[in-house]
CSV table of C-alpha atoms in Angstrom, one decimal:
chain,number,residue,atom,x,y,z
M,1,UNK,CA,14.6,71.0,7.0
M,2,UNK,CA,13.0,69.0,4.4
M,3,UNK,CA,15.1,69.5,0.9
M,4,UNK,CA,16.8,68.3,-1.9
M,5,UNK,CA,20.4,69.4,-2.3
M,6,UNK,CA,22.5,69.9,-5.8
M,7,UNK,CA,26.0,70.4,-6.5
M,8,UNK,CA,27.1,72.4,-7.9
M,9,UNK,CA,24.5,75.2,-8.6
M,10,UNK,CA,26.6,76.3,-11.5
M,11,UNK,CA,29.3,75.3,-13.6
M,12,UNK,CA,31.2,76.1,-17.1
M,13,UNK,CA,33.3,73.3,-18.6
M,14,UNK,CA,34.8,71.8,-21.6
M,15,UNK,CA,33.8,69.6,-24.6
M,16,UNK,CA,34.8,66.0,-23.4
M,17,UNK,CA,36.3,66.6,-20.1
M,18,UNK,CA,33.9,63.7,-17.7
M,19,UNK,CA,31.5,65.6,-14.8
M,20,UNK,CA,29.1,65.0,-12.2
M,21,UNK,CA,26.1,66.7,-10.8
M,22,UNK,CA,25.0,65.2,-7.2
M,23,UNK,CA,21.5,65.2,-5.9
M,24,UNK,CA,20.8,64.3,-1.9
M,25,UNK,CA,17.3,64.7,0.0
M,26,UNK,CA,16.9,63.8,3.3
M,27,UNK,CA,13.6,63.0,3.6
M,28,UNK,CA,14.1,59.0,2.7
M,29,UNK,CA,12.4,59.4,-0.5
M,30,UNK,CA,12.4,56.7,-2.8
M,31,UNK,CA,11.6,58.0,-6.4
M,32,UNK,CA,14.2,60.5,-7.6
M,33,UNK,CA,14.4,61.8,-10.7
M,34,UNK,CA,16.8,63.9,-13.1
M,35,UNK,CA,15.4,66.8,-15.5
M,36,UNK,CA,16.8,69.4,-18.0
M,37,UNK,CA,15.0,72.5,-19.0
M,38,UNK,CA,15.3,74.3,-22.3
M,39,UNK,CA,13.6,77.3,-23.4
M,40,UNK,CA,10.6,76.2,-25.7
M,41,UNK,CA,11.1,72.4,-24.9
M,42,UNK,CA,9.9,72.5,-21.3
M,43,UNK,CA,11.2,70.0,-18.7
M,44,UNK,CA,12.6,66.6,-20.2
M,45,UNK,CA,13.1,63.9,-18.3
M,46,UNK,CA,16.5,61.7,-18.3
M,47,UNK,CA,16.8,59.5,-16.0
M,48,UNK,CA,14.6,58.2,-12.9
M,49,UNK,CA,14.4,55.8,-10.0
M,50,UNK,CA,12.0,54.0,-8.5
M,51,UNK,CA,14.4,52.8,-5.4
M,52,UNK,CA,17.7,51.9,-4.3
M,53,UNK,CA,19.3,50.3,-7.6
M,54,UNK,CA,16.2,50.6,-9.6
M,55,UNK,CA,17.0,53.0,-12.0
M,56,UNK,CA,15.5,53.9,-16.0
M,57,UNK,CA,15.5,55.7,-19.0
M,58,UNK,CA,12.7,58.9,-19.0
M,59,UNK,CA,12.9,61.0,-22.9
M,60,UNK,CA,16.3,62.0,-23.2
M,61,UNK,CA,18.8,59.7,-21.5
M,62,UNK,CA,21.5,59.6,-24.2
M,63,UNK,CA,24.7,61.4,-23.1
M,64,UNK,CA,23.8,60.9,-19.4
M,65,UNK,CA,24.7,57.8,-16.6
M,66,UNK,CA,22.8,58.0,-13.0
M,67,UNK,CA,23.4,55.6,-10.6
M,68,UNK,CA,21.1,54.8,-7.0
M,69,UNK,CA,23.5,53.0,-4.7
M,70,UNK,CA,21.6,54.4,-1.7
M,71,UNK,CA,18.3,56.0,-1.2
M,72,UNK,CA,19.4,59.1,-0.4
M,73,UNK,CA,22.0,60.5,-3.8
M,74,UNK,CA,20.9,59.8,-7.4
M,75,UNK,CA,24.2,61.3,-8.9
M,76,UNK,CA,24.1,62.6,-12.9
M,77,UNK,CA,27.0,61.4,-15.0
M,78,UNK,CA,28.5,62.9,-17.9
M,79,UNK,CA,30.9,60.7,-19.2
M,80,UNK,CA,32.1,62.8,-22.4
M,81,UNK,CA,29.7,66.0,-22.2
M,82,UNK,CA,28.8,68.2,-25.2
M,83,UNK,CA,27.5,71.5,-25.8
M,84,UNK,CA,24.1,70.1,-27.1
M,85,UNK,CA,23.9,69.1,-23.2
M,86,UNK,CA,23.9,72.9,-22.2
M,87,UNK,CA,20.8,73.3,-19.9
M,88,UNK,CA,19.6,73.8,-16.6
M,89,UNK,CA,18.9,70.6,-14.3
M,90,UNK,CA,16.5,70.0,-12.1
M,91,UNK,CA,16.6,66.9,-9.4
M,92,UNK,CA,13.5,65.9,-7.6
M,93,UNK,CA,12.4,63.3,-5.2
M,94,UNK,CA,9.0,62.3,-3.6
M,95,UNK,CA,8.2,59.2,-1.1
M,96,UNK,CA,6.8,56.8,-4.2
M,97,UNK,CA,5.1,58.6,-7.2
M,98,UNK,CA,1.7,58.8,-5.5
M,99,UNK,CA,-1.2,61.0,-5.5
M,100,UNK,CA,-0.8,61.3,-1.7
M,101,UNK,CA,2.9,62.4,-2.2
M,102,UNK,CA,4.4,66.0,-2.7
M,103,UNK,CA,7.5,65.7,-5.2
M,104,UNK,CA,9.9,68.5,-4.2
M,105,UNK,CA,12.7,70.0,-6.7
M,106,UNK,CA,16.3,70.9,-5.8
M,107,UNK,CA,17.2,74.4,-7.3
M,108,UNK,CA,18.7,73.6,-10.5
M,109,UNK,CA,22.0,73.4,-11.9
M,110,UNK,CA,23.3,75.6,-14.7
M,111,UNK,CA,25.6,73.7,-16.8
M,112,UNK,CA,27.6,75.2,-19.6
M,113,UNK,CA,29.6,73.0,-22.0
M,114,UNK,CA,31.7,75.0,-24.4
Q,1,UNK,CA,4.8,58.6,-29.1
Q,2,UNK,CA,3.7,59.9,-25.2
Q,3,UNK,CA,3.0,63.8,-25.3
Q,4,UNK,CA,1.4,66.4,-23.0
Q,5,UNK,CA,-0.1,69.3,-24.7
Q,6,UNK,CA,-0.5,72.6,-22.3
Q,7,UNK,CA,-2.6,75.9,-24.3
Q,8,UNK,CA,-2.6,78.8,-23.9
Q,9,UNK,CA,1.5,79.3,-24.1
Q,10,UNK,CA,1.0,82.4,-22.8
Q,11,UNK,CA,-1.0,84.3,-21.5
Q,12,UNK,CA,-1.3,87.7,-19.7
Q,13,UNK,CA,-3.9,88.8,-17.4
Q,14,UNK,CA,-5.1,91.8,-15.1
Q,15,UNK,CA,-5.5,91.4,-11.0
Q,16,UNK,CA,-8.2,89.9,-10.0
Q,17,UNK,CA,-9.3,88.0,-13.4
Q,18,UNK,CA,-9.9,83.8,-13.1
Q,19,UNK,CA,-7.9,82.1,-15.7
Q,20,UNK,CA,-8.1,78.3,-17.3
Q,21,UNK,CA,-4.9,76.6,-18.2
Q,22,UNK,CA,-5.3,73.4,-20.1
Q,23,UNK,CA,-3.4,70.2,-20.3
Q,24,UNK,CA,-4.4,67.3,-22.9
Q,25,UNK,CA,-2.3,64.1,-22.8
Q,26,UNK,CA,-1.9,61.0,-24.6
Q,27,UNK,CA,0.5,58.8,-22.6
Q,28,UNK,CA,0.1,54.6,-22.1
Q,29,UNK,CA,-0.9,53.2,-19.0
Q,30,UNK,CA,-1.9,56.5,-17.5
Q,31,UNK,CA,-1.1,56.4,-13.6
Q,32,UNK,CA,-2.1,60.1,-12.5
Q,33,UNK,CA,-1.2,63.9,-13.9
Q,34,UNK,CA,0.7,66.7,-11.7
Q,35,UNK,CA,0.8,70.6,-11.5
Q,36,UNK,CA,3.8,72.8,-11.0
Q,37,UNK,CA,4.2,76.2,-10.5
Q,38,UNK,CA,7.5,77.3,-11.4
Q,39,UNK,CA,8.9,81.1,-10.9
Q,40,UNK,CA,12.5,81.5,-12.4
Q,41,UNK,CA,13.8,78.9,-9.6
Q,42,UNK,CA,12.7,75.4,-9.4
Q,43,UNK,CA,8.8,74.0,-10.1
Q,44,UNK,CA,6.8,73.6,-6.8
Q,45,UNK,CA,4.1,71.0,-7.0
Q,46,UNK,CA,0.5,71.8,-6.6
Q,47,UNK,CA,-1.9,69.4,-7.0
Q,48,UNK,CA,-1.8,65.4,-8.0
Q,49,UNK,CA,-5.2,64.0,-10.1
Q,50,UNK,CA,-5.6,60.0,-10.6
Q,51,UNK,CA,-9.9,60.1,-10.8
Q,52,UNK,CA,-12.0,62.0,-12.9
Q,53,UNK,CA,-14.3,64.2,-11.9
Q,54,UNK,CA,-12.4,64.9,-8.3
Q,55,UNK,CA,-11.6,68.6,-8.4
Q,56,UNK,CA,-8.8,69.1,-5.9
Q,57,UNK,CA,-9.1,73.2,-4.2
Q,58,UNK,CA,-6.2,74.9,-2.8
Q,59,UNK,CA,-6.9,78.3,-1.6
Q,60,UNK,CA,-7.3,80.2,-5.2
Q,61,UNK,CA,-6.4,77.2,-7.4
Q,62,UNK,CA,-8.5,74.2,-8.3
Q,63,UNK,CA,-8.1,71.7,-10.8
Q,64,UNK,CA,-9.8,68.6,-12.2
Q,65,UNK,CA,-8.7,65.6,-14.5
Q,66,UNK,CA,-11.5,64.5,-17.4
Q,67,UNK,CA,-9.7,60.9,-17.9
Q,68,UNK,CA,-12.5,59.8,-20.8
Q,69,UNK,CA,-11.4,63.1,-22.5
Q,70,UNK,CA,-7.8,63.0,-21.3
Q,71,UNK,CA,-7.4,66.7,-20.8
Q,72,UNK,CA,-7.2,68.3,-17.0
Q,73,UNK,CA,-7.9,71.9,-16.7
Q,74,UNK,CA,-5.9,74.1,-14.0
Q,75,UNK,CA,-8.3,77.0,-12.6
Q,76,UNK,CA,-6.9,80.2,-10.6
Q,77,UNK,CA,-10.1,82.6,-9.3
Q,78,UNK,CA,-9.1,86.3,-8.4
Q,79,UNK,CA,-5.8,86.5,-9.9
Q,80,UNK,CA,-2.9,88.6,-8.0
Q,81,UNK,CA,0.9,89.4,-9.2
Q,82,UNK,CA,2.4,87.0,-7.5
Q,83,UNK,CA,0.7,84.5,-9.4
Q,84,UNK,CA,2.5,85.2,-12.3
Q,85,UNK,CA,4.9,82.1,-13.1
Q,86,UNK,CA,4.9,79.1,-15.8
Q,87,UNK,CA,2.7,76.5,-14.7
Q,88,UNK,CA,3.7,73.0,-15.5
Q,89,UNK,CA,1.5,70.0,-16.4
Q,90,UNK,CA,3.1,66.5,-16.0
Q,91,UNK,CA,1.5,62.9,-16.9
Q,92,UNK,CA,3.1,60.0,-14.8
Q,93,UNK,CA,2.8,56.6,-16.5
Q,94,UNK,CA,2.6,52.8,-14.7
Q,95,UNK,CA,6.1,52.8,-14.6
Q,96,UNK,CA,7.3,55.9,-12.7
Q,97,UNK,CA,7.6,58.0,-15.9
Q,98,UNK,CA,6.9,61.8,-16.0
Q,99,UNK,CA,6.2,63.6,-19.7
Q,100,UNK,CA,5.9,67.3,-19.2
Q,101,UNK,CA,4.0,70.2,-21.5
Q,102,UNK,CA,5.6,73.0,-22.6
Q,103,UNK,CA,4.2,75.1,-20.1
Q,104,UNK,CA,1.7,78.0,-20.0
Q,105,UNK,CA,3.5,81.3,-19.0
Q,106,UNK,CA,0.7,83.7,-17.2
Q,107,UNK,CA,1.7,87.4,-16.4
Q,108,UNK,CA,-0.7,88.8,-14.2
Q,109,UNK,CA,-0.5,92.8,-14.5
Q,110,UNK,CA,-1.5,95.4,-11.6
């Protein structure tokens, strides 16, 4: 089955203490991207990729690392997290960024920092 | 400064009405503008518009981009309940970037 995969779905951690959140799609996608949701400031994106090793900045990348070493993950780093960065995230991936091409979502991750 | 503008907010409907959600962007180097519907779990895509004029149809929902105007309008004939969600409008720019709207929130009552 077509999907994109996150891990984990939910998690509660501390000021400072280093995290990540992987995304995996096995559908050879190359554009992946990384989103957070916030009630009244709609979906922001962080960080994106065009392909393996191509990565960049989207609205709101400060606080956040991503890295594409292979087509498939696009891993979100937290190197010192803070509570400002309490959200839900979304991953998504589609073939290129192309009218032709559906981009599908993984189902979020609820992240907590207290 | 890129933005995406989505009106109503809200809005809240009975069954079988036809409602008009409205996106207006101003991004650089416009490549193409997405819907999402998007029902407590994560946004499915709908529709993708790069040419004015095109209206794209699926089932109840059809949409069209105005690119002189920069707005696209998202239509959905005979409502039911299980349209009821937050519907997303994204711009994608030349260089893979995606700007959201807030969101319209539609509640479609019995």
């Amino acid at each position: 089955e077509a999907q994109v995969t996150q891990n984990p779905r939910y998690l509660i951690t501390v000021t400072g203490k280093k995290l990540t959140v992987t995304c995996s799609q096995n559908m050879n996608h190359e554009y992946m991207s990384w989103y957070r949701q916030d009630p009244g400031l709609g979906l922001r994106q962080i960080y994106y990729s065009m392909n393996v090793e191509v990565t960049d900045k989207g609205d709101v990348p400060e606080g956040y690392k991503v890295s594409r070493k292979e087509k498939r993950n696009f891993p979100l780093i937290l190197e010192s997290p803070s509570p400002n960065q309490t959200s839900l995230y979304f991953c998504a991936s589609s073939l290129r960024l192309d009218p032709r091409d559906t981009q599908y979502f993984g189902p979020g991750t609820r992240l907590t920092v207290l | 400064e890129d933005k995406v503008v989505q009106s109503p907010l809200s809005l809240v409907v009975h069954e079988g009405d036809t409602v008009t959600l409205n996106c207006s962007y101003e991004v650089t180097n416009f490549r193409s503008l997405l819907w999402y519907k998007q029902e407590k779990k994560a946004p499915t895509f709908l529709f993708m518009l790069t040419s004015s004029g095109i209206e794209k149809k699926s089932g109840r929902l059809s949409s069209i981009l105005d690119k002189k105007e920069l707005f696209s309008i998202l239509n959905i004939t005979a409502t039911q309940t299980g349209d009821s969600a937050v519907y997303l409008c994204a711009v994608n720019n030349q260089g893979g970037k995606l700007i959201f709207g807030q969101g319209t929130e539609l509640s479609v009552k019995p």
